[in-house]
Tab-separated table of C-alpha atoms and ligand atoms in Angstrom:
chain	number	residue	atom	x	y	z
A	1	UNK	CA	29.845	-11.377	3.036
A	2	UNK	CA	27.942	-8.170	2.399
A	3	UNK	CA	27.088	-5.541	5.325
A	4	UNK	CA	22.868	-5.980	4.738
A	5	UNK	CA	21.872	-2.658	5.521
A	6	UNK	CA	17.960	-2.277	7.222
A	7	UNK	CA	15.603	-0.105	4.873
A	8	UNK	CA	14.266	2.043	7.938
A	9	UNK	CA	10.496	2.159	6.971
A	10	UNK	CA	9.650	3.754	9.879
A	11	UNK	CA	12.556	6.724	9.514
A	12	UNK	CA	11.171	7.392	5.811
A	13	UNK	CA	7.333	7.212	6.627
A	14	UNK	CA	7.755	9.480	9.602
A	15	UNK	CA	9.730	12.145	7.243
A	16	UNK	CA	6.706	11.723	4.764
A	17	UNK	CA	4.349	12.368	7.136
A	18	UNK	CA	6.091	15.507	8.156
A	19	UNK	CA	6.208	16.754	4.926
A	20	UNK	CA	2.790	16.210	4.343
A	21	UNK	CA	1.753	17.543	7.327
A	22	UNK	CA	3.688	20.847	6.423
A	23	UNK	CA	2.019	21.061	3.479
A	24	UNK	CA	-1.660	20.356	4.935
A	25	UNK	CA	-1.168	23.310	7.091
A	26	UNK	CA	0.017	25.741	4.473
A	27	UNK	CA	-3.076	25.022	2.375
A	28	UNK	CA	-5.382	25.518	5.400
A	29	UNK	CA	-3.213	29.072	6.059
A	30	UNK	CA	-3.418	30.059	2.175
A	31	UNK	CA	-6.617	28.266	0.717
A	32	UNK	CA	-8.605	27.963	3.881
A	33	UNK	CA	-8.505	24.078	2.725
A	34	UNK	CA	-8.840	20.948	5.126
A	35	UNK	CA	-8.153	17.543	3.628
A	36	UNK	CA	-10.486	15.372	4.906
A	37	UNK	CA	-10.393	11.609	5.122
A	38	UNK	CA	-13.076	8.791	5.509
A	39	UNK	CA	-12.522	5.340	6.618
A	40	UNK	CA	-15.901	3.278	5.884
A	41	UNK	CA	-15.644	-0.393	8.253
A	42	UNK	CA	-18.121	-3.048	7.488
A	43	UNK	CA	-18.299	-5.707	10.598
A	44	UNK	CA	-15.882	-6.287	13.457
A	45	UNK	CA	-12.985	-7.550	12.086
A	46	UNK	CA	-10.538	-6.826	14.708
A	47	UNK	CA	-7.448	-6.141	11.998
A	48	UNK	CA	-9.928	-4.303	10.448
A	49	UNK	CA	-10.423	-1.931	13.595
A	50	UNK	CA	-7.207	-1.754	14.566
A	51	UNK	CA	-6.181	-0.552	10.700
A	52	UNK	CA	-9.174	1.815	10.712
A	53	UNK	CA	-7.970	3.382	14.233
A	54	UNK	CA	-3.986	3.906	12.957
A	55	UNK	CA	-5.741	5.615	9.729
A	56	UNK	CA	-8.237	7.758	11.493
A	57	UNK	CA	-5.200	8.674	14.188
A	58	UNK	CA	-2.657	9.617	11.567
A	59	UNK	CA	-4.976	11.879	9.580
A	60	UNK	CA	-5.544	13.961	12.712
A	61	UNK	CA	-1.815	14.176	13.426
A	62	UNK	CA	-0.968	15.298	9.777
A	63	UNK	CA	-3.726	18.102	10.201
A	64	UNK	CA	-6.942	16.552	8.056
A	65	UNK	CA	-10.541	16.248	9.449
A	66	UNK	CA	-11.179	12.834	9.911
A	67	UNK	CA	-14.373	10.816	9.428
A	68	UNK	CA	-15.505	7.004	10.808
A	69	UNK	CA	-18.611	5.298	9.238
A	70	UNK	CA	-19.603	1.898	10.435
A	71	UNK	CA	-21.908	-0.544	9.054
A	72	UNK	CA	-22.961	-3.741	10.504
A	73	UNK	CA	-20.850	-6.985	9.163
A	74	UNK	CA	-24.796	-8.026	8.078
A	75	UNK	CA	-25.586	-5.194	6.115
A	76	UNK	CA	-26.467	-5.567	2.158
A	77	UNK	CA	-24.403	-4.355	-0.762
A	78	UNK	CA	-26.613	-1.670	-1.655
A	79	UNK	CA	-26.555	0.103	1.691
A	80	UNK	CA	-23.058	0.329	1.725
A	81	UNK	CA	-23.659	1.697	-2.082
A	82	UNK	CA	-25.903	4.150	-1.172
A	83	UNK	CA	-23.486	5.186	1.929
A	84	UNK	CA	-20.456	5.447	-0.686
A	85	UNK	CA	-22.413	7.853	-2.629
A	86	UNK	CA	-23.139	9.919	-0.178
A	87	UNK	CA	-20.008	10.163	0.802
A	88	UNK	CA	-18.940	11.092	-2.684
A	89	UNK	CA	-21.007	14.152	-2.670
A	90	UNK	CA	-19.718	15.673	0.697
A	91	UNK	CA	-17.511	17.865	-0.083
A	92	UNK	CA	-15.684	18.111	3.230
A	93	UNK	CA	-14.360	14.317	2.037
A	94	UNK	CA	-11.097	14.378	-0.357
A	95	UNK	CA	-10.379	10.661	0.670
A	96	UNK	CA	-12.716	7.755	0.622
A	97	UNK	CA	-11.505	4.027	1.188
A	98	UNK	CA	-13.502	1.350	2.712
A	99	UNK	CA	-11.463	-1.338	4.752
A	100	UNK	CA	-10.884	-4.714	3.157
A	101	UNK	CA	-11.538	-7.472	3.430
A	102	UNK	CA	-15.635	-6.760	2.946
A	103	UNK	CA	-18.511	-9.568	3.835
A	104	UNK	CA	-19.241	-12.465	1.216
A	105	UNK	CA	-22.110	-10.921	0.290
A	106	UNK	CA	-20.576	-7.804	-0.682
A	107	UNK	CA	-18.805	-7.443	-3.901
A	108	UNK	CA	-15.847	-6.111	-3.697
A	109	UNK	CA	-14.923	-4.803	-7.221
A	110	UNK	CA	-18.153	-3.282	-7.802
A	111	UNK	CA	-17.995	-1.103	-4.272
A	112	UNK	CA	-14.249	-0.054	-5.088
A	113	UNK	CA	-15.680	1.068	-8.524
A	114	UNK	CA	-18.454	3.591	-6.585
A	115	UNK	CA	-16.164	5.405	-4.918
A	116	UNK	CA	-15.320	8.588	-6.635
A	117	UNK	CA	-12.165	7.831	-8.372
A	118	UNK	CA	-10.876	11.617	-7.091
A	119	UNK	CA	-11.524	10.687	-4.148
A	120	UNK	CA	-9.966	7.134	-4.016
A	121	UNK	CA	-7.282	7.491	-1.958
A	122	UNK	CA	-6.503	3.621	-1.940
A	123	UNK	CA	-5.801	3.634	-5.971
A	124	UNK	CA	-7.818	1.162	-6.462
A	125	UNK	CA	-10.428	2.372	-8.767
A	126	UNK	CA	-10.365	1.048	-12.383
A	127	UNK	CA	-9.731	4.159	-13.781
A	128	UNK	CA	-6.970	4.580	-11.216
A	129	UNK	CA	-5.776	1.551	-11.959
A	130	UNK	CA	-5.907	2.293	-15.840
A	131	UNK	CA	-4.305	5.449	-15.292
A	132	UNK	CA	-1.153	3.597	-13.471
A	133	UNK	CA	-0.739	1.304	-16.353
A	134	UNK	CA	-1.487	4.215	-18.833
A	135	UNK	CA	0.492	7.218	-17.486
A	136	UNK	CA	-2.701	9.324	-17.270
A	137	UNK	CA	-2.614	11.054	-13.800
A	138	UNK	CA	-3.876	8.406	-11.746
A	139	UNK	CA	-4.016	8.517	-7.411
A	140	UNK	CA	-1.247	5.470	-6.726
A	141	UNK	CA	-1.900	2.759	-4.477
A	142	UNK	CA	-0.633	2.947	-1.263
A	143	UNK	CA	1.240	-0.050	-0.663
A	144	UNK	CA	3.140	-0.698	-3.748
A	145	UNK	CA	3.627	3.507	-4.001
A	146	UNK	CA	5.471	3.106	-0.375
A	147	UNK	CA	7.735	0.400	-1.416
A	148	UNK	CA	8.555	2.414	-4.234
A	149	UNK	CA	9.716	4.936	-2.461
A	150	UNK	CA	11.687	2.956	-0.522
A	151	UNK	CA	13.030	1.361	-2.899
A	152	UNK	CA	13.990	4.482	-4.706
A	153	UNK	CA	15.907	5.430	-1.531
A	154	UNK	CA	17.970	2.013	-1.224
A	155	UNK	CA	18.559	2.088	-5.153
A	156	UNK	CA	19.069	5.426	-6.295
A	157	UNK	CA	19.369	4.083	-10.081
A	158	UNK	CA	16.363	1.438	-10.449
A	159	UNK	CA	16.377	2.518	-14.132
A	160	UNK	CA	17.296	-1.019	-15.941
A	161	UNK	CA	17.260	-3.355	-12.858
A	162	UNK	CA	16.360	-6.583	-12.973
A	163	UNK	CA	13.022	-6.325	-11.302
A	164	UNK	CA	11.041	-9.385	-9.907
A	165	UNK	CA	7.504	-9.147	-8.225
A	166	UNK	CA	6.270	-12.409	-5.978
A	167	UNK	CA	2.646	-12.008	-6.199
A	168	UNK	CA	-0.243	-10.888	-8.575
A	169	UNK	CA	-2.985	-9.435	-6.834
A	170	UNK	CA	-4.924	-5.936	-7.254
A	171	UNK	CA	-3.834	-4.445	-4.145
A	172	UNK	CA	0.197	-5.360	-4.663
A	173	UNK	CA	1.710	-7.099	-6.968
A	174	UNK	CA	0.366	-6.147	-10.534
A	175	UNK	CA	0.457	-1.961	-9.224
A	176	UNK	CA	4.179	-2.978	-7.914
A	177	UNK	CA	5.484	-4.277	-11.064
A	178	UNK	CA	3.243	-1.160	-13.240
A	179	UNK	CA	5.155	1.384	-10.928
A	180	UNK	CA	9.048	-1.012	-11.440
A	181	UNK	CA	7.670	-0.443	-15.190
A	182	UNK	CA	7.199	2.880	-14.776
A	183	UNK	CA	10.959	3.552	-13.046
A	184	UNK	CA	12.362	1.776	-16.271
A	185	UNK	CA	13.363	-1.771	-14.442
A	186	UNK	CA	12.947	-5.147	-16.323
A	187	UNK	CA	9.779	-6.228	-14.714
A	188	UNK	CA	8.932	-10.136	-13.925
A	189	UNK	CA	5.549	-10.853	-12.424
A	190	UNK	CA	5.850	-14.079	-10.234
A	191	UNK	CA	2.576	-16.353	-8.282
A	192	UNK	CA	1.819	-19.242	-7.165
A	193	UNK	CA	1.998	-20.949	-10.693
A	194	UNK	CA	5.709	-19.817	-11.453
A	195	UNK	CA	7.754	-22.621	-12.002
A	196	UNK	CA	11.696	-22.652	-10.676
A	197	UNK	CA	11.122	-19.492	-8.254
A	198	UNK	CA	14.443	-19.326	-6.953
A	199	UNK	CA	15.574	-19.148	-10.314
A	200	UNK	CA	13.906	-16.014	-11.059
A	201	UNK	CA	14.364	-14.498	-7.692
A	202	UNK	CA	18.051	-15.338	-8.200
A	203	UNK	CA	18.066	-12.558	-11.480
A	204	UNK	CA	16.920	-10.060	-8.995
A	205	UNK	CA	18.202	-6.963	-8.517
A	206	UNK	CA	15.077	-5.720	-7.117
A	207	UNK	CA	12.747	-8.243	-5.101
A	208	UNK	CA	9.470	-7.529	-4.095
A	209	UNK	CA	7.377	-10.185	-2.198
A	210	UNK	CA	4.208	-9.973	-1.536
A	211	UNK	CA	2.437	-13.653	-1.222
A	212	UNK	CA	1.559	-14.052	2.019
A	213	UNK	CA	3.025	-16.954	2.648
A	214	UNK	CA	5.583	-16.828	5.758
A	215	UNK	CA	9.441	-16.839	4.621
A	216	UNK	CA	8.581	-18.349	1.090
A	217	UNK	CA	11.902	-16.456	0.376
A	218	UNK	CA	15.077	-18.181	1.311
A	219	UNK	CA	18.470	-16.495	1.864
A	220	UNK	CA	19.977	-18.815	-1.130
A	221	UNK	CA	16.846	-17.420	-3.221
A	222	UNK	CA	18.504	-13.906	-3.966
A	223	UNK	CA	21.124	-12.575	-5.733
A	224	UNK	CA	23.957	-10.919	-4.056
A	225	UNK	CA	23.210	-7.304	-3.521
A	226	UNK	CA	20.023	-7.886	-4.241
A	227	UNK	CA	17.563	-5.102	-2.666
A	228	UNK	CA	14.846	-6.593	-1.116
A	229	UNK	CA	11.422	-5.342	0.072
A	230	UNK	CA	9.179	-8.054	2.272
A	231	UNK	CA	5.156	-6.964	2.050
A	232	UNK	CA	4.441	-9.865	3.535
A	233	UNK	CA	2.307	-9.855	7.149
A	234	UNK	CA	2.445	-13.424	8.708
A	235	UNK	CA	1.300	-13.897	12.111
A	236	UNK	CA	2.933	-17.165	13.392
A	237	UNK	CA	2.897	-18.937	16.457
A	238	UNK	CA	5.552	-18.544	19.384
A	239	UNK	CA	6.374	-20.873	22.458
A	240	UNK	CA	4.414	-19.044	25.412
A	241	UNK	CA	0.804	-19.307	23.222
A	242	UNK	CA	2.202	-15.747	22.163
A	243	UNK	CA	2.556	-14.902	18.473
A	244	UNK	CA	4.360	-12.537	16.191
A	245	UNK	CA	4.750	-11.234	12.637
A	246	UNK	CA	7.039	-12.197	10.177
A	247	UNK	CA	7.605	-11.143	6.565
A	248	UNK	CA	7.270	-13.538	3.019
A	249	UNK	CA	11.321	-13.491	3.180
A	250	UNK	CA	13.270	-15.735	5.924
A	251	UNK	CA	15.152	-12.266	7.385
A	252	UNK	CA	18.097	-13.696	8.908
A	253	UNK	CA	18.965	-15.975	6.342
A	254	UNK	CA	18.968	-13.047	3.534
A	255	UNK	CA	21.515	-11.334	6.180
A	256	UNK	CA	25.065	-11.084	4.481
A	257	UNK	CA	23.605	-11.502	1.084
A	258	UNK	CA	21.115	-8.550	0.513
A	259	UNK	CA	22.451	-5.264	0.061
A	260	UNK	CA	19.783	-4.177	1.516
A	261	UNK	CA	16.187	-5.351	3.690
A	262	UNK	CA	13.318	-4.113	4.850
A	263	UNK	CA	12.355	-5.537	8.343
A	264	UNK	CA	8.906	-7.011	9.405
A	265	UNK	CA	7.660	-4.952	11.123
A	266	UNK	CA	8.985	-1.527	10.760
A	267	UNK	CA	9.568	-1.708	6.787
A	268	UNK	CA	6.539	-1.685	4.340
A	269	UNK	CA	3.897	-1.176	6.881
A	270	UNK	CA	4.434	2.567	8.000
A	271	UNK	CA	4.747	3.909	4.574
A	272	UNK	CA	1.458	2.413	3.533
A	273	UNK	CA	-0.400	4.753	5.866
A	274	UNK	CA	1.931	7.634	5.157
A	275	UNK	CA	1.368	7.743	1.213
A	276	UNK	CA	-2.378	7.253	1.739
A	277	UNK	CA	-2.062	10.459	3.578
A	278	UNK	CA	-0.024	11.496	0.681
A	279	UNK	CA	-2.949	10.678	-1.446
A	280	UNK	CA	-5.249	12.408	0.516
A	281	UNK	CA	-3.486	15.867	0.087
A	282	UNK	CA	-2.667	14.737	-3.487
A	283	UNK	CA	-6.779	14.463	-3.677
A	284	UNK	CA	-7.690	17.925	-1.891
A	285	UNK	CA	-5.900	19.696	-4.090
A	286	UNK	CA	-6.839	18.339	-7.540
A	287	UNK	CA	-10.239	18.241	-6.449
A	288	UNK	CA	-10.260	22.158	-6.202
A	289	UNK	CA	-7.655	22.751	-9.429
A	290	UNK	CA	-5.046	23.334	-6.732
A	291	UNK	CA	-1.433	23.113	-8.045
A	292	UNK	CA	0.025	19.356	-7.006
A	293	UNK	CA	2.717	19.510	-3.759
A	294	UNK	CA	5.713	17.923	-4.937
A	295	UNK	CA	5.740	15.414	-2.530
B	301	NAP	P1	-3.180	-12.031	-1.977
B	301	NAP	O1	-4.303	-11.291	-2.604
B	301	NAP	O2	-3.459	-13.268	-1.186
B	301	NAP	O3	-2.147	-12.396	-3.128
B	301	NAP	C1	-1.035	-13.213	-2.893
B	301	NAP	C2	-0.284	-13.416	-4.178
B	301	NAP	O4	0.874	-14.181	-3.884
B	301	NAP	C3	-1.070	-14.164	-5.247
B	301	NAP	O5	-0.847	-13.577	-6.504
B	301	NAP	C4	-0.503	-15.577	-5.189
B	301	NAP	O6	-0.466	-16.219	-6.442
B	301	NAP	C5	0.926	-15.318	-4.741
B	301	NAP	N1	1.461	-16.442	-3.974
B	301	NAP	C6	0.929	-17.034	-2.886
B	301	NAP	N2	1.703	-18.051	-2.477
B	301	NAP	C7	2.731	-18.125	-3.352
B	301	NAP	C8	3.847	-18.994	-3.503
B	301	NAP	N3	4.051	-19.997	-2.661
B	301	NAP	N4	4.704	-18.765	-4.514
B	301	NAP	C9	4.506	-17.746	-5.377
B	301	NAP	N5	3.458	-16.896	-5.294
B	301	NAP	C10	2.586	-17.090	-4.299
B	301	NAP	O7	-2.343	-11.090	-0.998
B	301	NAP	P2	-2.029	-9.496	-1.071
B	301	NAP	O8	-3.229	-8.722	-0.681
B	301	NAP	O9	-1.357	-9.169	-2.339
B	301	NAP	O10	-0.983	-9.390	0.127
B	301	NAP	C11	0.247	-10.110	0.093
B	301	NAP	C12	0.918	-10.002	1.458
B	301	NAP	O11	1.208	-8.646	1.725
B	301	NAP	C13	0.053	-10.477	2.644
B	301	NAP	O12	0.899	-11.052	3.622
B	301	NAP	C14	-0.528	-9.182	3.176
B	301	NAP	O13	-0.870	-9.267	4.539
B	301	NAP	C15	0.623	-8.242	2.945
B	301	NAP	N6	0.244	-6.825	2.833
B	301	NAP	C16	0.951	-5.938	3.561
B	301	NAP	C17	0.658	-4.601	3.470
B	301	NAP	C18	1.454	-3.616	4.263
B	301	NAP	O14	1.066	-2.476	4.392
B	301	NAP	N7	2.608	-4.007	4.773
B	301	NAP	C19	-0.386	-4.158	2.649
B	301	NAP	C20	-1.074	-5.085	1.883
B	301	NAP	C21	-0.744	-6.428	1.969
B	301	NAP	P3	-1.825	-16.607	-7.277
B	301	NAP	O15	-2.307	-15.333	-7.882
B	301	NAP	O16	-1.340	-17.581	-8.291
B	301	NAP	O17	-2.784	-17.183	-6.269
């Protein structure tokens, strides 16, 4: 039985933040720059809020001006258009996301694709995405960036692992396996059309799981030693008509088999907000031909 050690998310977003923090306020004491970031929230989604709040919160504490716009869950795709280009042109704005998921009406692709790819903190941009897959300089996305890092923590040599990625969507799973790529693993891209999944997952060095789907992952799924990181958010029911979250990867079965797990919550979570902050400083200084932090 192997001693599963926790990846402490939490620990390593919380030393990110502090370095980015130091770094915010030596450009304010040597440029006179702020990095400023802008949440834009369309509707009431209460996720959505809460997700907005945590962003708009840790911007403050790392020493950016943050800014809240709001638009009504009715509103049409060209007013949140026009607001997006406004936004681009304000130059106390480095970062600009807008929360997801957006109204029906609302296309999603083509309001990602206004925002000012300097200025899209979220990566998700085509010609941020383009530049991940490319090697041009590209602003990362935040998500698969964190579990990187992470992951480069728990696995000092990644270079020729075994690499598998559950899920292929824009947000996670295609950056996740473009960044594995990048780090010189062996890169499979699993979804819901894989066939024999706990065959692959059982070549894995590296497993990254991001389907949504509550403990798809079972403990005789992975190899030994295998380093796992669980994206997955899954809000299930508990006796007491309470609930709680739980990752894509059943947690205490993978106990004694992983070398190594990130917990739900407390793993992936916290170092999405910290690299978006990241980003954001990333973003103020390329946007005024400032030399990159090495952060
Ligand atoms: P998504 O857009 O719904 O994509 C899910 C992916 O998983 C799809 O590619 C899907 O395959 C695949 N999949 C679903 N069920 C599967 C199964 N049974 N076997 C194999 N593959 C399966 O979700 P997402 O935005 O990538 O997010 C994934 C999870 O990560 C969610 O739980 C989300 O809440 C969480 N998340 C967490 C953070 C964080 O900060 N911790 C950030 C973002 C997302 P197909 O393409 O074939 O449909």
């Amino acid at each position: 039985m192997l001693d599963t050690k926790l990846i402490d998310g939490k620990a390593q977003a919380a030393q990110l933040r502090a370095d980015v923090a130091a770094r915010a306020a030596t450009l304010k004491a040597e440029r006179g720059v702020v990095p400023g970031l802008c949440t834009i929230l369309v509707g009431e989604d209460p996720a959505s809020q809460i997700y907005v709040r945590s962003k708009a919160k840790a911007s403050i504490e790392a020493g950016f001006a943050s800014f809240e716009e709001k638009l009504p869950a009715a509103c049409s795709e060209a007013e949140l258009l026009a607001l997006i280009v406004r936004l681009n042109r304000d130059e106390r704005i480095d970062g600009l996301l807008v929360q997801l998921p957006l109204p029906p009406q609302i296309d999603r692709q083509r309001v990602i694709d206004t925002i000012d790819p300097t200025k899209d903190v979220d990566g998700f941009h085509v010609e941020n995405v383009g530049g991940l897959w490319s090697g041009a300089p590209a602003l990362l996305p935040c998500t698969p960036y964190g579990c990187l890092l992470l992951l480069r923590e728990a696995m000092p040599k990644l270079s020729g692992a075994e690499a598998v990625v559950i899920g292929r969507s824009n947000l996670v799973g295609k950056p996740m396996a473009a960044l594995l790529l990048r780090d010189d693993c062996t890169v499979t891209l699993a979804h819901s059309k894989s066939r024999a999944l706990p065959e692959i997952t059982r070549r894995a060095d590296v497993l990254v799981v991001a389907a949504g789907h509550a403990e798809l992952v079972r403990g005789a799924w992975l190899k030994p030693g295998a380093v796992v990181i669980d994206v997955g958010i899954n809000r299930i029911d508990v006796p007491g008509g309470k609930s709680r979250i739980i990752g894509d990867v059943a947690f205490t079965e993978a106990q004694g088999i992983a070398a190594a797990i990130t917990p739900v919550p407390g793993g992936v979570g916290p170092m999405t907000i910290a690299c978006l902050l990241r980003n954001t400083l990333l973003a103020a200084c390329a946007r005024r031909g400032l030399p990159l932090p090495p952060i």
